[in-house]
Coordinates of C-alpha atoms in Angstrom, one line a residue:
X1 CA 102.7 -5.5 -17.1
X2 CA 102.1 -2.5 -14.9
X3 CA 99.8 0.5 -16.0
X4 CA 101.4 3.6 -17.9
X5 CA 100.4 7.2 -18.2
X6 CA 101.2 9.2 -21.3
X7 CA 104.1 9.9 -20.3
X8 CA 105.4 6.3 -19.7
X9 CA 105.8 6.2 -15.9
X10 CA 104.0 3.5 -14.1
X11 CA 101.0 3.8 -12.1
X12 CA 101.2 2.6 -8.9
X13 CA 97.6 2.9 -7.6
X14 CA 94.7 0.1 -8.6
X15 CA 97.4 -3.2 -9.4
X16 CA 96.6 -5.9 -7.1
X17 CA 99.4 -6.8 -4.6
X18 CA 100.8 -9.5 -5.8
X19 CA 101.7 -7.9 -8.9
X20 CA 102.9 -4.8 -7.4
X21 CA 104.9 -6.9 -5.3
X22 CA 106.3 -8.9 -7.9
X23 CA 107.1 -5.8 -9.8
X24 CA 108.8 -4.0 -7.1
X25 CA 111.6 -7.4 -6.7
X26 CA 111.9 -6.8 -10.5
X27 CA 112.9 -3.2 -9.8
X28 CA 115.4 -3.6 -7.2
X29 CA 113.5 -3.4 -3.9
X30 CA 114.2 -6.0 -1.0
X31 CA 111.0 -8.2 0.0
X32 CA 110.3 -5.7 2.3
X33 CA 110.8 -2.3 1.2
X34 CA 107.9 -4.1 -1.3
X35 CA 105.9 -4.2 1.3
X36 CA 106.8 -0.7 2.6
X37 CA 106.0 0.5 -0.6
X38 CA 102.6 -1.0 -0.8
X39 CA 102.0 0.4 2.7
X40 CA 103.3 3.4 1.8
X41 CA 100.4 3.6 -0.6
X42 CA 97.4 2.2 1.0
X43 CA 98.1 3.2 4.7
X44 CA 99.9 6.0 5.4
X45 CA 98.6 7.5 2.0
X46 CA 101.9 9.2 0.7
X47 CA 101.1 11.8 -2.3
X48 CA 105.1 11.8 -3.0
X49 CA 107.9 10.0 -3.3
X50 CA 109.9 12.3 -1.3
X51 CA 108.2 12.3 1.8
X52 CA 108.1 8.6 2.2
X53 CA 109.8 8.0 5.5
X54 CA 109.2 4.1 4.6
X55 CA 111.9 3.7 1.9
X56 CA 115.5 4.8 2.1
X57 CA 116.7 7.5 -0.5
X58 CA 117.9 5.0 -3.1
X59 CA 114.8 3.4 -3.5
X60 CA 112.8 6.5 -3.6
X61 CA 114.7 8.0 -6.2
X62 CA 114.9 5.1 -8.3
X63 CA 111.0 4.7 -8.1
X64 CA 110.2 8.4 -8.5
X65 CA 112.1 8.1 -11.9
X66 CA 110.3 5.6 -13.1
X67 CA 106.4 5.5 -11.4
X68 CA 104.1 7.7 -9.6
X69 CA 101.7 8.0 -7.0
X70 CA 98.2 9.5 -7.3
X71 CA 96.5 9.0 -10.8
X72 CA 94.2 12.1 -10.2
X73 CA 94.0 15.6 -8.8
X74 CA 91.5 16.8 -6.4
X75 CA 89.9 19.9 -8.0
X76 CA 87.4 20.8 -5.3
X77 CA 84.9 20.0 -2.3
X78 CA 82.1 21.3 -2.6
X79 CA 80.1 20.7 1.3
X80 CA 76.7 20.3 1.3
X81 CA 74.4 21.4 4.2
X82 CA 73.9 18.0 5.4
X83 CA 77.2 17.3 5.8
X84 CA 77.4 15.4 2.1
X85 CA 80.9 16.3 0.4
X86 CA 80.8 16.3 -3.4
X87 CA 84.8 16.1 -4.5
X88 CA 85.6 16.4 -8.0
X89 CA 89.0 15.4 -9.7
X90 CA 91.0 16.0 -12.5
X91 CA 92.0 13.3 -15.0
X92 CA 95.6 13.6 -16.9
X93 CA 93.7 14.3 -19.7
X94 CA 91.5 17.4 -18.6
X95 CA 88.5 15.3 -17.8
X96 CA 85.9 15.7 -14.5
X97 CA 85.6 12.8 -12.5
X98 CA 83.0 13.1 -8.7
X99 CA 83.2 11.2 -6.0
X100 CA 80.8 11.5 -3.1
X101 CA 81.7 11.4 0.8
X102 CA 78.3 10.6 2.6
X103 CA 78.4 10.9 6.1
X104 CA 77.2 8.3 8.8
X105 CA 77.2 8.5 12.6
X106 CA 80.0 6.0 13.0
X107 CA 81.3 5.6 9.1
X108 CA 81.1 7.1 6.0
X109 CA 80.4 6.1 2.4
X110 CA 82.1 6.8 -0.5
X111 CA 80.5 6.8 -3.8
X112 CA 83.0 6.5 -7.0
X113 CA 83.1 6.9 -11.0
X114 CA 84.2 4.3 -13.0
X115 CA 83.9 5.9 -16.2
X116 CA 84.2 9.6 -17.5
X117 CA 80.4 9.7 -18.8
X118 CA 78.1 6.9 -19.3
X119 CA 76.9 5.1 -22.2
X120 CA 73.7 3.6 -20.9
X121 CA 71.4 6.6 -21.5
X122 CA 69.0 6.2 -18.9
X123 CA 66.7 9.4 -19.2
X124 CA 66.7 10.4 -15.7
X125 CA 70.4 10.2 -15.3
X126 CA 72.2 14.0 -15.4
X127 CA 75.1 11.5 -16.3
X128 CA 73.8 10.3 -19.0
X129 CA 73.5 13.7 -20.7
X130 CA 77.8 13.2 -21.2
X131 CA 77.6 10.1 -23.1
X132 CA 80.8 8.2 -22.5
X133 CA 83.9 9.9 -23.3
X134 CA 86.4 7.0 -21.7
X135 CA 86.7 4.4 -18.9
X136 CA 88.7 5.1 -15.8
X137 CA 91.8 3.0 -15.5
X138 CA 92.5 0.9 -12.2
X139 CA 94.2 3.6 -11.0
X140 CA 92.1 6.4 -11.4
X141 CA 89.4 4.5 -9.5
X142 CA 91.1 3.2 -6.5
X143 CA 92.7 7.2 -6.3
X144 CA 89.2 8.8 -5.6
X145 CA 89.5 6.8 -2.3
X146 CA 92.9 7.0 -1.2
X147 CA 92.5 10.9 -2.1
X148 CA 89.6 10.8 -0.3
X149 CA 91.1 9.1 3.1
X150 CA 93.8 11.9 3.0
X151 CA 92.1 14.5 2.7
X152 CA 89.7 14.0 5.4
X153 CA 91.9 11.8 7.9
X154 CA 88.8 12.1 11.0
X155 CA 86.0 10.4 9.0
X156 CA 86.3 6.6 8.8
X157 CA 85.2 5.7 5.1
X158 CA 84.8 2.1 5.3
X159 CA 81.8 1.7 2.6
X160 CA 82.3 2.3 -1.6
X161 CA 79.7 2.1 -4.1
X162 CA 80.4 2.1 -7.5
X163 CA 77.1 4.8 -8.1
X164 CA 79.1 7.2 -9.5
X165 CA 79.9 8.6 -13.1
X166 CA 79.5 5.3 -15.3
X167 CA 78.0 1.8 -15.4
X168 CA 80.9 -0.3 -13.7
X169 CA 80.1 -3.8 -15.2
X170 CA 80.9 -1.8 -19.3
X171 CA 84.3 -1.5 -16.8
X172 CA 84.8 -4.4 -15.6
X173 CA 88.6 -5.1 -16.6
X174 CA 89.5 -2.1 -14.7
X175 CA 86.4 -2.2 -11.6
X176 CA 87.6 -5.5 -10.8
X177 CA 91.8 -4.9 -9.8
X178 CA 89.9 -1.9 -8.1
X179 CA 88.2 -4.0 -6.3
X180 CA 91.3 -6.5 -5.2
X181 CA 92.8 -3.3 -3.7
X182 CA 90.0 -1.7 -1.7
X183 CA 89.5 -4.9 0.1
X184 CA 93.1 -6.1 0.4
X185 CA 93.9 -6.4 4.4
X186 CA 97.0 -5.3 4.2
X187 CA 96.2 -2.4 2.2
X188 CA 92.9 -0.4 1.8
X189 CA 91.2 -3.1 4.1
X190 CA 87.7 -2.9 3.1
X191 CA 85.4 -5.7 3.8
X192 CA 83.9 -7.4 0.9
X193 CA 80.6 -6.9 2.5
X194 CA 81.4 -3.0 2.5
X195 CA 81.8 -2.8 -1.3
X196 CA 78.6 -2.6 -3.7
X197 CA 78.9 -2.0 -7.5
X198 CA 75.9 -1.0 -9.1
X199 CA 74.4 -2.1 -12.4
X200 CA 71.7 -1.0 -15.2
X201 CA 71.4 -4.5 -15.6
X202 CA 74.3 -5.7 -18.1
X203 CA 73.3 -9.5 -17.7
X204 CA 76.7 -11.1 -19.0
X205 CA 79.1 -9.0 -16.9
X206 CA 76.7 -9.6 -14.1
X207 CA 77.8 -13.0 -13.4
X208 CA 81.4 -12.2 -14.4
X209 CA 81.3 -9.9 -11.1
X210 CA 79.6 -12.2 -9.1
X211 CA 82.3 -15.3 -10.1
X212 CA 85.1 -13.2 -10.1
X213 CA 84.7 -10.7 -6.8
X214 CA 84.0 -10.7 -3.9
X215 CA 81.9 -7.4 -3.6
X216 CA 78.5 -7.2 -3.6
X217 CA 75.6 -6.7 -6.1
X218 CA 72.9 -4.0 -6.6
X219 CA 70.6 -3.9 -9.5
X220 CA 69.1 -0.5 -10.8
X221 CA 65.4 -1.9 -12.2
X222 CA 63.3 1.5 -11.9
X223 CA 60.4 0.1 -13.8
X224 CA 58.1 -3.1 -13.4
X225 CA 57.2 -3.4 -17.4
X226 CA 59.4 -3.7 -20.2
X227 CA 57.5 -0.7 -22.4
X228 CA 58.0 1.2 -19.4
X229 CA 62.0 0.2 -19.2
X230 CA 62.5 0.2 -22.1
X231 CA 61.6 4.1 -22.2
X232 CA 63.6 5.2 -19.5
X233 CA 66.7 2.6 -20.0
X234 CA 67.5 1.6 -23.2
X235 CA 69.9 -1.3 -21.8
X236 CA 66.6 -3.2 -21.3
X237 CA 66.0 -3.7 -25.1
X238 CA 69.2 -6.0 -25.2
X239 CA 68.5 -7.5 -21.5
X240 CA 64.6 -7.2 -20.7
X241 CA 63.3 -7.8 -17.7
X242 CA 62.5 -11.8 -17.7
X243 CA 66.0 -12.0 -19.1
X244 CA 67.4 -9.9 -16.3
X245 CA 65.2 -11.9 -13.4
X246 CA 66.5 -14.9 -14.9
X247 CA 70.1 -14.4 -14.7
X248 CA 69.4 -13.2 -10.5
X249 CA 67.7 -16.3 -9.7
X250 CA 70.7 -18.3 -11.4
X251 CA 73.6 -16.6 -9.1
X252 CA 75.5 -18.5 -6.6
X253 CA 75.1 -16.6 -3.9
X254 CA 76.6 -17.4 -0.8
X255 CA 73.8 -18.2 2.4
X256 CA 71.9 -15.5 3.5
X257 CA 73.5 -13.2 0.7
X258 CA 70.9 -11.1 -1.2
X259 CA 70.7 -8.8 -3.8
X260 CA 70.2 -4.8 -3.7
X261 CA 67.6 -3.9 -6.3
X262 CA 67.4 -0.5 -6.3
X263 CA 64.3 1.5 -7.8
X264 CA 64.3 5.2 -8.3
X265 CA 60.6 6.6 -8.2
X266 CA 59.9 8.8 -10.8
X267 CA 56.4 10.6 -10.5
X268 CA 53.4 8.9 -12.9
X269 CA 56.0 7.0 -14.2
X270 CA 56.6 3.8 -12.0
X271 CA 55.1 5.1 -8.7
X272 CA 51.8 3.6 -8.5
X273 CA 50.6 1.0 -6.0
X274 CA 49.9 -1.5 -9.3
X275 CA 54.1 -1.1 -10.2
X276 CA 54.8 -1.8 -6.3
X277 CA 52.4 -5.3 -7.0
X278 CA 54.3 -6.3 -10.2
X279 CA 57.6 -5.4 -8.6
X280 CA 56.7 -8.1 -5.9
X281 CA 55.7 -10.5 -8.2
X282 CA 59.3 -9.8 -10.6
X283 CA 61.6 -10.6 -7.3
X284 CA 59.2 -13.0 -6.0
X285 CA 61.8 -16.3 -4.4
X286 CA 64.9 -13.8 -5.0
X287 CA 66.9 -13.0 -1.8
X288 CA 67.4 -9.8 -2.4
X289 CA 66.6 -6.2 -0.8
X290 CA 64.6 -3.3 -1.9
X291 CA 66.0 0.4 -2.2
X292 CA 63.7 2.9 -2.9
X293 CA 65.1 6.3 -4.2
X294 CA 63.0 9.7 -4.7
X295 CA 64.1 11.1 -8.0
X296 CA 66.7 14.1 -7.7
X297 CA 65.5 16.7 -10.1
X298 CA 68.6 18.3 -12.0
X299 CA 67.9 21.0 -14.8
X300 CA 66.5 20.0 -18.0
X301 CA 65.0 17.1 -17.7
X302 CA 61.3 16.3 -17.7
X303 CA 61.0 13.8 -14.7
X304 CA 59.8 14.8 -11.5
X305 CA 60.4 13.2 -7.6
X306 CA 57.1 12.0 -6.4
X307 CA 55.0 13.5 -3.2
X308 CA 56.4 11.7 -0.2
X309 CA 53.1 10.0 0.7
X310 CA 53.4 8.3 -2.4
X311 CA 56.7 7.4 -1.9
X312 CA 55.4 6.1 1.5
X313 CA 52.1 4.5 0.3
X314 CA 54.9 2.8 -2.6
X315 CA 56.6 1.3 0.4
X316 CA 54.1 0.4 2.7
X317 CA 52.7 -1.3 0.2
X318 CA 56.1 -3.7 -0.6
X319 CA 56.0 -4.0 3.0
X320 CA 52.3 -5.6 3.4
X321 CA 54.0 -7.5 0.6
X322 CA 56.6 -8.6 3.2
X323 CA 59.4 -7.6 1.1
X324 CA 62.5 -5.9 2.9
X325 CA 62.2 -2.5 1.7
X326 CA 63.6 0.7 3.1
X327 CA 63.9 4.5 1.3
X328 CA 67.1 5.7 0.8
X329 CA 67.0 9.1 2.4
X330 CA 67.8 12.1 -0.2
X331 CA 71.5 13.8 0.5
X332 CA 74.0 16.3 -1.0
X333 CA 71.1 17.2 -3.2
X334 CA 72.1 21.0 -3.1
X335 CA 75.4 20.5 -4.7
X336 CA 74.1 18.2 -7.5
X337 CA 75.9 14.8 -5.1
X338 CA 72.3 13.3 -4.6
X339 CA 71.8 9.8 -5.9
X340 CA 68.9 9.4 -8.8

């Protein structure tokens, strides 16, 4: 059965095409207004049912009495001076959901929500300060890049993280449909490769996503002893770091696939050259990448980024290490769209 909103219509956006299709034959369309439907949503990005050149007036009618098209509102874009475009959306409900557009040279990346909050409660995450008020449906998700796509039509976004509002993998019923649509080829046509969700480190739902999608992993670890973890992300009392390790080493990953592991430097905290030596001996026989991120200071909290020579000396030393390390470079920090 197809999504509903309050109000009982179906939702279009974030079902996986087979089940639109299916759903569409049950309603009356031919085989192939299904599929001009279906492109209707993902390619030529219609907003309303009216101007959908695709589908005689019949058939638009009869779906616009019954379904709509875009789960969310855009409220806002707020540009950064780098380029880095912070959009925020309305929910049905009156709730706040970001998206980021990062700009690249060829591409651009686009970083979504999955949740409205987050109940994780890392302490350096302004997220965090919401607790989690509800997960975002299928929908909802798949919407912040369709919306996206439409509203800026020159910029090629052909990369999504799940880095957003939210831990995806406390989502995962509604991530992974997301998922099926961004990377569909006759729809959204991401490439699997081009779609990372992110994690705190929820070990179950860890290898759910890794036996059930195709996307690709990236693991926030931030800290390189459990006291230390512990303090700053409370999801590493239920899955501590050996645990966590454990579950990495045990994933089928395909040949030559690695792992993200992404640490965000926090000054006196996990910045010293000793955490960049136990942090090679943690990953030590994973495939897997290193992503160093300076902290992004936001108001109130008590963290702070670290000098870049240390974040340098923190590299180099991974590197003499010989462990593939790079720093992700700091952007959209002046509109509060910076990762960290």
């Amino acid at each position: 059965m197809l999504p509903r909103d309050d109000h009982g219509r179906i939702l279009l956006k974030g079902v996986p095409r087979p089940q639109l299709l299916a759903w569409a034959g049950e309603h009356g369309l031919r085989p192939g207004q299904a599929d001009q439907l279906w492109a209707a949503l993902y390619r030529t990005l219609r907003g309303e049912f009216a101007v959908m050149p695709e589908l005689d007036r019949p058939a638009r009618e009869g779906l616009a009495a019954v379904a709509r098209l875009d789960a969310l509102r855009l409220e806002s874009v707020k540009r950064a001076a780098d380029g880095t475009c912070k959009l925020v959306f309305q929910t049905d409900d009156g709730a706040a959901v970001e998206s980021v557009l990062i700009p690249g040279k060829e591409r651009a990346t686009l970083c979504v929500s999955s949740q409205v909050g987050c109940a994780m409660n890392c302490q350096f995450c302004l997220t965090a300060t919401m607790g989690l008020a509800r997960n975002l449906g299928a929908a909802e998700i798949v919407d912040q890049l369709v919306i996206a796509r439409r509203r800026f039509p020159d910029v090629w976004i052909s990369n999504v993280v799940f880095m957003g509002m939210g831990e995806p993998l406390h989502n995962l019923d509604q991530v992974l449909p997301a998922i099926d649509v961004m990377v569909d080829d006759h729809g959204l046509g991401l490439s699997h490769r081009r779609v990372t969700v992110s994690t705190s480190g929820l070990v179950p739902q860890i290898r759910r996503l890794v036996a059930e999608s195709p996307a690709q992993l990236a693991v926030s670890v931030n800290a390189t002893t459990d006291e230390v973890r512990d303090a700053i992300m409370p999801v590493n009392r239920k899955y501590p770091l050996a645990a966590l390790f454990a579950a990495l080493r045990e994933l089928p990953l395909a040949r030559r696939a690695r792992v993200t592991l992404e640490y965000v430097l926090l000054a006196g905290v996990n910045d010293s050259l000793a955490d960049a030596e136990r942090l090679a001996e943690l990953v030590r026989g994973l495939p897997c990448k290193l992503n160093l991120i300076p902290w992004n200071p936001h108001p109130g909290s008590e963290f702070r980024r670290p000098e870049p020579e240390q974040v340098a000396r923190f590299k180099a030393r991974l590197q003499e290490l010989r462990l593939n390390t790079s720093i992700r470079a700091t952007r959209g920090d002046d509109t509060m769209a910076a990762c960290g």
